[in-house]
Amino acid sequence: MSSPRDGGTDWEMVIGLEVHVELHTRTKMFSSAPNNFGDEPNTNITPTCLGLPGSLPVLNERAVELAITMGLALNSEIAPSVFHRKNYFYPDMPKDFQISQYDQPICVGGWLELPQGKRIGIERAHLEEDTGKSTHVGGGGGRIHGSDYSLVDYNRAGVPLLEIVSRPHMNSPDEARAYAEELRAILLATGVSDARMEEGSMRVDANVSVRPAGTDELRTRCEIKNLNSFRSLGRAIAYEAQRHIDLYEHGEEPTQETRHWAEDEGRTHTLRSKEEANDYRYFPEPDLVLLNPSREWVEDLRARLPELPAQRRAALREATGGEAADVAAIVARGLDRLVRGAVAAGADPGRALTHAGHNLSMDGAADLDPAAFAALIGMEKAGDLTATQAKTVLAEMVDTGESPEDIAARLGFEAMDTSALEEMVERAVAANDAAWQKFCAGEDKVQGVFVGFVMKETRGQADGKAVSAILRARREASR
Amino acid sequence: MSAVEIAAKVRSGEWSAVDVLEGHLEAISAREDEIHAFNLVMVEQARRAAAAVDDAVASGRDPGPLAGVPLALKDNMCTHGVPTTCSSRILDDWKPPYDATVVTRAVEAGAVVIGKTNLDEFAMGSSTEHSAFGPTLNPHDTTRVPGGSSGGSAAAVAAGFSSLALGSDTGGSIRQPAALCGVVGVKPTYGLVSRYGLVAFASSLDQIGPFATSVADAALMLEVIAGHDPMDSTSIPRPSPDISSHLDQGVEGMRIGLVTELMEGIDPDVSARVHQAAEALTAAGAVVDEVSVPATLYGLTAYYLIAPAEASSNLARFDGVRYGLRVDGPDTAEMMIRTRSAGFGDEVKARIMLGTFALSAGYYEAFYGKAQKVRTLVRREFAAAYADHDLLLSPTSPSVAFPLGAKADPMSMYMCDVCTLPSNLSGEAAMSVPYGTGAHGLPVGVQVLAPAMGEVEMFRAAAVLEAAAPSDHDGEEGRS
């Protein structure tokens, strides 16, 4: 991007994302307490969740499986890993330390491919436990400082998290959004997480810096927190990058710090500087043992990986020849299997993509029977249904599960024969002579008058394209 | 009173568990004011438990291998609904909502929990003087300490308050007080006994084990509490070993090494007993020689970095937020500071500060990192010694019980654990067996060390030493 103030330097954004996702397990990371969002506060707890004296952590095997699954989906190496203690005092941390993987994470390296084709490197993904959730009541604007008292819900304490750290490979807010959205799509496809940003089961922090375009330097970065939607993510990055550019162009430099995105103000604020950073006194968690997944286990999980979004996009393009953006949108909405199934059953790929792209936004569309979808497209191609009728029938198919033939018959959608249509067009012309003169003079846009007339007369059952064709033929003949 | 005998006679219906309990409660009434072994005597709960054992026997059910045996628990083991204090003000009035695994297993085996015993606060100490509730005194001489940190448990067994007791051993906290009180004390292989419900001091070193008046009683107790526990990730996934049926197999043909380095700086009355013990083992058919394990000399330094480092993290949770003591302050941080300042004793504070420092950025490698390397070295050298020895032998404590207040200097107190803590660093088994008396007619303990899971061989040697031990008035050269 280039600076609005200075045409001299072109700046390039450098963005890396740290994404925390809650793993979709039945129980917590180190205890048998249920992992359930939204329950009555402090009901999903055990002595371990509360860090009671004498309690011990026992690693949840399912959490490890989900971490490995995500690692495999991100093309990571699955490595022997170690849990550490991250020590700091905070009331929502029951033990006043957090169990987290540190310098030996379970997933090392890897990459994620954006729908437009760019590969974003993955640095690592590691397992850790979540903290409790604090609510600060009274003054202080929701912050601990200045509040009258605080309430802590330990239901979240010990919920398994996977922190996925990208390499600083994104160069625009759009790329960062695309990365986060693709990551979410993979999490959903694999069942690793329900990845709901609004419930906090997917939390994105952005590391942002800028550099002169064309260089590969890495300048001082700031970490932006409190990004609660993909939209916030894009806006915050754009704001922060511009802030850095402004500083550089005034001969100043940003300082490395953590900043808070204020959505209502549309800006970031200092949260804590590097100097204020805690000394976490990491050391290996002595209550847990080395986590060293066997080859067999990893390969078994690899074999059970579902088809991932990138593979689905590739397959859909191959099946339909569609444009990358259209294909990506259809995969994102989970309609690709329907389209591929219909095409395999003989449907016209173009019509299948068009319907999936425009006429199937309702719930349940993905469950449509591909063969029935193909049959509908066949009827449309054969001229038995108009495009408008096909759309109506499609909606009914999703709604009722009836066959397109039955629905068309029930709604009286039988294609009008051409002579009836021609007669209708004659009446339309007779009733709108002035418009007809304009049409003959070449004003194509007035043909809407005739099409509208015919549609009204037929209560929408006529094929608009057929009406246009008759009109044009009549004009040719009258010349 | 022998646990083996009590259990056998209660199971057969010859004795009543209630009578056994009342006998012990009488002993407590007679001397507890003087000794202060307990933080809490659970009179009513114990009476109900004993009655339940008798009911089971009367209705033809077997209460289990510890039927009716009184058991004292170090007060750092969680007991459901019963205060668990760690002898610290900071756990003021805290009642755990759950039982430690060892408590569950002992109760299921028919044991009658008689009380919670005093300790050095959070098990940090070697004399039981660092208790927020005052010291425990040695039943053999009440001007002297019982050792520590499990001094209450050792004293309770030595004074006949309880047939059995459980303690925890992080650097010698079972074996050293066992030696000073003249009872048997066992630190099992790390992972043999579940730590679930043991309030952690140093997680990688802590291990629960028995106190008993005999080797056979200690074996019985250990068999009940040992074996895999899915609630403890460091628990060894094996069933409890059968030790009792091997106790009489002797040491014929065993190779036993007397550890040279652990004989240095030992009081002569103690080292004389250790040499006698070596001779007794030789007489029983073992081949005893001297073996050098030099890394044991660095053990103390490594131990006093690793244990405080882990403790600084383990004890962070005592912050006044959820349970125990809270001293209010103007904000959360100040509340935590005031709570911890008021709730912890000086020794605990010193170790938290030491451990925090050892883990701090810029010091980690020089202190904690280096200590871990020493730990590896200790393991390696023990492994080398065990390559041509079945067991090792040493004193348990450098001296007999010392007077209260005699070791006000922390370093001299820390030296009490020099012989015991190498086994914690290596995670291997060791136990103390009474072997006659030393200066002032006070008990001397001999330590038998074994490789990991070497409990059976260790107990066999202990049984030989128990049988050969000089009676109270035999050959007390050092007696004043």
mmCIF file of N, CA, C and O in Angstrom, chain A residues 175-229:
data_model
loop_
_atom_site.group_PDB
_atom_site.id
_atom_site.type_symbol
_atom_site.label_atom_id
_atom_site.label_comp_id
_atom_site.label_asym_id
_atom_site.label_seq_id
_atom_site.Cartn_x
_atom_site.Cartn_y
_atom_site.Cartn_z
ATOM 1 N N GLU A 175 -6.060 -10.296 3.087
ATOM 2 C CA GLU A 175 -5.379 -11.587 3.232
ATOM 3 C C GLU A 175 -5.519 -12.126 4.649
ATOM 4 O O GLU A 175 -5.695 -13.329 4.856
ATOM 5 N N ALA A 176 -5.417 -11.221 5.616
ATOM 6 C CA ALA A 176 -5.550 -11.662 7.008
ATOM 7 C C ALA A 176 -6.946 -12.226 7.250
ATOM 8 O O ALA A 176 -7.117 -13.260 7.899
ATOM 9 N N ARG A 177 -7.943 -11.537 6.719
ATOM 10 C CA ARG A 177 -9.314 -12.034 6.850
ATOM 11 C C ARG A 177 -9.471 -13.378 6.164
ATOM 12 O O ARG A 177 -10.088 -14.304 6.697
ATOM 13 N N ALA A 178 -8.908 -13.455 4.956
ATOM 14 C CA ALA A 178 -9.036 -14.706 4.201
ATOM 15 C C ALA A 178 -8.377 -15.856 4.962
ATOM 16 O O ALA A 178 -8.902 -16.971 5.016
ATOM 17 N N TYR A 179 -7.235 -15.560 5.593
ATOM 18 C CA TYR A 179 -6.536 -16.590 6.376
ATOM 19 C C TYR A 179 -7.413 -17.042 7.547
ATOM 20 O O TYR A 179 -7.605 -18.236 7.785
ATOM 21 N N ALA A 180 -7.949 -16.046 8.269
ATOM 22 C CA ALA A 180 -8.764 -16.385 9.438
ATOM 23 C C ALA A 180 -10.013 -17.162 9.018
ATOM 24 O O ALA A 180 -10.432 -18.116 9.684
ATOM 25 N N GLU A 181 -10.599 -16.762 7.901
ATOM 26 C CA GLU A 181 -11.801 -17.445 7.436
ATOM 27 C C GLU A 181 -11.488 -18.868 6.964
ATOM 28 O O GLU A 181 -12.251 -19.807 7.215
ATOM 29 N N GLU A 182 -10.349 -19.011 6.309
ATOM 30 C CA GLU A 182 -9.956 -20.340 5.844
ATOM 31 C C GLU A 182 -9.649 -21.251 7.035
ATOM 32 O O GLU A 182 -10.011 -22.433 7.053
ATOM 33 N N LEU A 183 -8.975 -20.664 8.041
ATOM 34 C CA LEU A 183 -8.666 -21.441 9.241
ATOM 35 C C LEU A 183 -9.978 -21.919 9.877
ATOM 36 O O LEU A 183 -10.114 -23.074 10.281
ATOM 37 N N ARG A 184 -10.940 -21.019 9.945
ATOM 38 C CA ARG A 184 -12.239 -21.354 10.536
ATOM 39 C C ARG A 184 -12.908 -22.471 9.727
ATOM 40 O O ARG A 184 -13.457 -23.423 10.301
ATOM 41 N N ALA A 185 -12.821 -22.358 8.398
ATOM 42 C CA ALA A 185 -13.430 -23.385 7.549
ATOM 43 C C ALA A 185 -12.792 -24.752 7.815
ATOM 44 O O ALA A 185 -13.482 -25.779 7.862
ATOM 45 N N ILE A 186 -11.474 -24.762 8.020
ATOM 46 C CA ILE A 186 -10.785 -26.033 8.289
ATOM 47 C C ILE A 186 -11.204 -26.570 9.662
ATOM 48 O O ILE A 186 -11.448 -27.762 9.839
ATOM 49 N N LEU A 187 -11.299 -25.669 10.647
ATOM 50 C CA LEU A 187 -11.705 -26.085 12.000
ATOM 51 C C LEU A 187 -13.092 -26.717 11.969
ATOM 52 O O LEU A 187 -13.347 -27.722 12.633
ATOM 53 N N LEU A 188 -13.980 -26.114 11.177
ATOM 54 C CA LEU A 188 -15.348 -26.644 11.101
ATOM 55 C C LEU A 188 -15.362 -27.965 10.335
ATOM 56 O O LEU A 188 -16.016 -28.918 10.740
ATOM 57 N N ALA A 189 -14.607 -28.010 9.233
ATOM 58 C CA ALA A 189 -14.598 -29.226 8.409
ATOM 59 C C ALA A 189 -14.066 -30.417 9.195
ATOM 60 O O ALA A 189 -14.554 -31.537 9.057
ATOM 61 N N THR A 190 -13.064 -30.178 10.035
ATOM 62 C CA THR A 190 -12.438 -31.271 10.776
ATOM 63 C C THR A 190 -13.145 -31.536 12.104
ATOM 64 O O THR A 190 -12.844 -32.529 12.767
ATOM 65 N N GLY A 191 -14.059 -30.639 12.487
ATOM 66 C CA GLY A 191 -14.732 -30.811 13.784
ATOM 67 C C GLY A 191 -13.821 -30.502 14.954
ATOM 68 O O GLY A 191 -14.114 -30.845 16.090
ATOM 69 N N VAL A 192 -12.685 -29.838 14.685
ATOM 70 C CA VAL A 192 -11.729 -29.535 15.754
ATOM 71 C C VAL A 192 -12.305 -28.502 16.721
ATOM 72 O O VAL A 192 -12.074 -28.559 17.925
ATOM 73 N N SER A 193 -13.083 -27.557 16.180
ATOM 74 C CA SER A 193 -13.663 -26.511 17.028
ATOM 75 C C SER A 193 -14.949 -26.027 16.388
ATOM 76 O O SER A 193 -15.119 -26.143 15.170
ATOM 77 N N ASP A 194 -15.848 -25.456 17.205
ATOM 78 C CA ASP A 194 -17.012 -24.830 16.592
ATOM 79 C C ASP A 194 -16.691 -23.402 16.162
ATOM 80 O O ASP A 194 -17.498 -22.749 15.508
ATOM 81 N N ALA A 195 -15.494 -22.920 16.537
ATOM 82 C CA ALA A 195 -14.910 -21.680 16.000
ATOM 83 C C ALA A 195 -15.907 -20.531 15.923
ATOM 84 O O ALA A 195 -16.080 -19.912 14.894
ATOM 85 N N ARG A 196 -16.562 -20.234 17.066
ATOM 86 C CA ARG A 196 -17.508 -19.115 17.084
ATOM 87 C C ARG A 196 -16.829 -17.901 17.687
ATOM 88 O O ARG A 196 -16.573 -17.864 18.888
ATOM 89 N N MET A 197 -16.539 -16.906 16.848
ATOM 90 C CA MET A 197 -15.843 -15.727 17.351
ATOM 91 C C MET A 197 -16.684 -15.003 18.393
ATOM 92 O O MET A 197 -16.162 -14.473 19.362
ATOM 93 N N GLU A 198 -18.004 -15.002 18.209
ATOM 94 C CA GLU A 198 -18.863 -14.252 19.136
ATOM 95 C C GLU A 198 -18.928 -14.920 20.507
ATOM 96 O O GLU A 198 -19.166 -14.275 21.520
ATOM 97 N N GLU A 199 -18.702 -16.237 20.576
ATOM 98 C CA GLU A 199 -18.689 -16.929 21.868
ATOM 99 C C GLU A 199 -17.269 -17.080 22.401
ATOM 100 O O GLU A 199 -17.053 -17.673 23.451
ATOM 101 N N GLY A 200 -16.310 -16.590 21.620
ATOM 102 C CA GLY A 200 -14.927 -16.664 22.075
ATOM 103 C C GLY A 200 -14.274 -18.008 21.852
ATOM 104 O O GLY A 200 -13.193 -18.257 22.359
ATOM 105 N N SER A 201 -14.915 -18.891 21.109
ATOM 106 C CA SER A 201 -14.258 -20.182 20.873
ATOM 107 C C SER A 201 -13.244 -20.086 19.737
ATOM 108 O O SER A 201 -12.540 -21.032 19.448
ATOM 109 N N MET A 202 -13.194 -18.909 19.080
ATOM 110 C CA MET A 202 -12.087 -18.608 18.162
ATOM 111 C C MET A 202 -11.704 -17.154 18.414
ATOM 112 O O MET A 202 -12.540 -16.263 18.317
ATOM 113 N N ARG A 203 -10.444 -16.948 18.851
ATOM 114 C CA ARG A 203 -9.986 -15.594 19.203
ATOM 115 C C ARG A 203 -8.732 -15.282 18.396
ATOM 116 O O ARG A 203 -7.790 -16.075 18.380
ATOM 117 N N VAL A 204 -8.774 -14.144 17.740
ATOM 118 C CA VAL A 204 -7.681 -13.801 16.821
ATOM 119 C C VAL A 204 -6.913 -12.595 17.353
ATOM 120 O O VAL A 204 -7.512 -11.577 17.681
ATOM 121 N N ASP A 205 -5.596 -12.724 17.470
ATOM 122 C CA ASP A 205 -4.725 -11.584 17.754
ATOM 123 C C ASP A 205 -3.870 -11.368 16.514
ATOM 124 O O ASP A 205 -3.433 -12.323 15.883
ATOM 125 N N ALA A 206 -3.643 -10.080 16.177
ATOM 126 C CA ALA A 206 -2.877 -9.783 14.961
ATOM 127 C C ALA A 206 -1.570 -9.102 15.318
ATOM 128 O O ALA A 206 -1.553 -8.166 16.119
ATOM 129 N N ASN A 207 -0.485 -9.573 14.737
ATOM 130 C CA ASN A 207 0.799 -8.887 14.840
ATOM 131 C C ASN A 207 1.000 -8.093 13.559
ATOM 132 O O ASN A 207 1.006 -8.664 12.468
ATOM 133 N N VAL A 208 1.135 -6.780 13.714
ATOM 134 C CA VAL A 208 1.159 -5.902 12.545
ATOM 135 C C VAL A 208 2.432 -5.060 12.540
ATOM 136 O O VAL A 208 2.810 -4.490 13.562
ATOM 137 N N SER A 209 3.094 -4.996 11.370
ATOM 138 C CA SER A 209 4.165 -4.027 11.163
ATOM 139 C C SER A 209 4.110 -3.622 9.696
ATOM 140 O O SER A 209 3.325 -4.172 8.924
ATOM 141 N N VAL A 210 4.904 -2.639 9.339
ATOM 142 C CA VAL A 210 4.992 -2.255 7.925
ATOM 143 C C VAL A 210 6.460 -2.185 7.530
ATOM 144 O O VAL A 210 7.342 -2.130 8.391
ATOM 145 N N ARG A 211 6.710 -2.214 6.227
ATOM 146 C CA ARG A 211 8.087 -2.087 5.733
ATOM 147 C C ARG A 211 8.020 -1.480 4.343
ATOM 148 O O ARG A 211 6.964 -1.575 3.666
ATOM 149 N N PRO A 212 9.120 -0.880 3.897
ATOM 150 C CA PRO A 212 9.128 -0.376 2.523
ATOM 151 C C PRO A 212 8.868 -1.541 1.564
ATOM 152 O O PRO A 212 9.468 -2.603 1.709
ATOM 153 N N ALA A 213 7.955 -1.323 0.639
ATOM 154 C CA ALA A 213 7.600 -2.396 -0.288
ATOM 155 C C ALA A 213 8.839 -2.890 -1.018
ATOM 156 O O ALA A 213 9.727 -2.112 -1.359
ATOM 157 N N GLY A 214 8.892 -4.190 -1.206
ATOM 158 C CA GLY A 214 10.006 -4.761 -1.948
ATOM 159 C C GLY A 214 11.163 -5.190 -1.071
ATOM 160 O O GLY A 214 12.058 -5.889 -1.525
ATOM 161 N N THR A 215 11.174 -4.763 0.188
ATOM 162 C CA THR A 215 12.232 -5.233 1.092
ATOM 163 C C THR A 215 11.709 -6.446 1.858
ATOM 164 O O THR A 215 10.524 -6.747 1.812
ATOM 165 N N ASP A 216 12.623 -7.115 2.559
ATOM 166 C CA ASP A 216 12.142 -8.236 3.365
ATOM 167 C C ASP A 216 12.447 -8.012 4.842
ATOM 168 O O ASP A 216 12.524 -8.942 5.623
ATOM 169 N N GLU A 217 12.639 -6.745 5.216
ATOM 170 C CA GLU A 217 12.939 -6.488 6.628
ATOM 171 C C GLU A 217 11.694 -6.712 7.489
ATOM 172 O O GLU A 217 10.553 -6.671 7.010
ATOM 173 N N LEU A 218 11.928 -6.972 8.759
ATOM 174 C CA LEU A 218 10.836 -7.123 9.715
ATOM 175 C C LEU A 218 11.011 -6.021 10.754
ATOM 176 O O LEU A 218 11.943 -6.026 11.542
ATOM 177 N N ARG A 219 10.127 -5.045 10.713
ATOM 178 C CA ARG A 219 10.236 -3.918 11.628
ATOM 179 C C ARG A 219 9.455 -4.185 12.912
ATOM 180 O O ARG A 219 8.798 -5.216 13.048
ATOM 181 N N THR A 220 9.526 -3.225 13.824
ATOM 182 C CA THR A 220 8.832 -3.352 15.110
ATOM 183 C C THR A 220 7.355 -3.643 14.902
ATOM 184 O O THR A 220 6.684 -2.962 14.127
ATOM 185 N N ARG A 221 6.854 -4.651 15.603
ATOM 186 C CA ARG A 221 5.458 -5.022 15.427
ATOM 187 C C ARG A 221 4.646 -4.707 16.682
ATOM 188 O O ARG A 221 5.195 -4.597 17.782
ATOM 189 N N CYS A 222 3.369 -4.556 16.489
ATOM 190 C CA CYS A 222 2.453 -4.412 17.614
ATOM 191 C C CYS A 222 1.447 -5.552 17.549
ATOM 192 O O CYS A 222 1.036 -5.961 16.468
ATOM 193 N N GLU A 223 1.085 -6.052 18.725
ATOM 194 C CA GLU A 223 0.092 -7.121 18.783
ATOM 195 C C GLU A 223 -1.257 -6.503 19.124
ATOM 196 O O GLU A 223 -1.382 -5.774 20.106
ATOM 197 N N ILE A 224 -2.258 -6.784 18.284
ATOM 198 C CA ILE A 224 -3.582 -6.199 18.491
ATOM 199 C C ILE A 224 -4.508 -7.266 19.056
ATOM 200 O O ILE A 224 -4.672 -8.330 18.477
ATOM 201 N N LYS A 225 -5.129 -6.934 20.186
ATOM 202 C CA LYS A 225 -6.077 -7.859 20.820
ATOM 203 C C LYS A 225 -7.501 -7.308 20.736
ATOM 204 O O LYS A 225 -7.709 -6.183 20.324
ATOM 205 N N ASN A 226 -8.445 -8.136 21.176
ATOM 206 C CA ASN A 226 -9.865 -7.782 21.189
ATOM 207 C C ASN A 226 -10.453 -7.663 19.784
ATOM 208 O O ASN A 226 -11.181 -6.728 19.483
ATOM 209 N N LEU A 227 -10.121 -8.603 18.931
ATOM 210 C CA LEU A 227 -10.686 -8.613 17.578
ATOM 211 C C LEU A 227 -11.818 -9.639 17.575
ATOM 212 O O LEU A 227 -11.565 -10.830 17.534
ATOM 213 N N ASN A 228 -13.047 -9.139 17.656
ATOM 214 C CA ASN A 228 -14.163 -10.057 17.907
ATOM 215 C C ASN A 228 -14.929 -10.474 16.659
ATOM 216 O O ASN A 228 -15.935 -11.159 16.751
ATOM 217 N N SER A 229 -14.482 -10.010 15.501
ATOM 218 C CA SER A 229 -15.138 -10.421 14.262
ATOM 219 C C SER A 229 -14.107 -10.311 13.135
ATOM 220 O O SER A 229 -13.074 -9.645 13.288
#
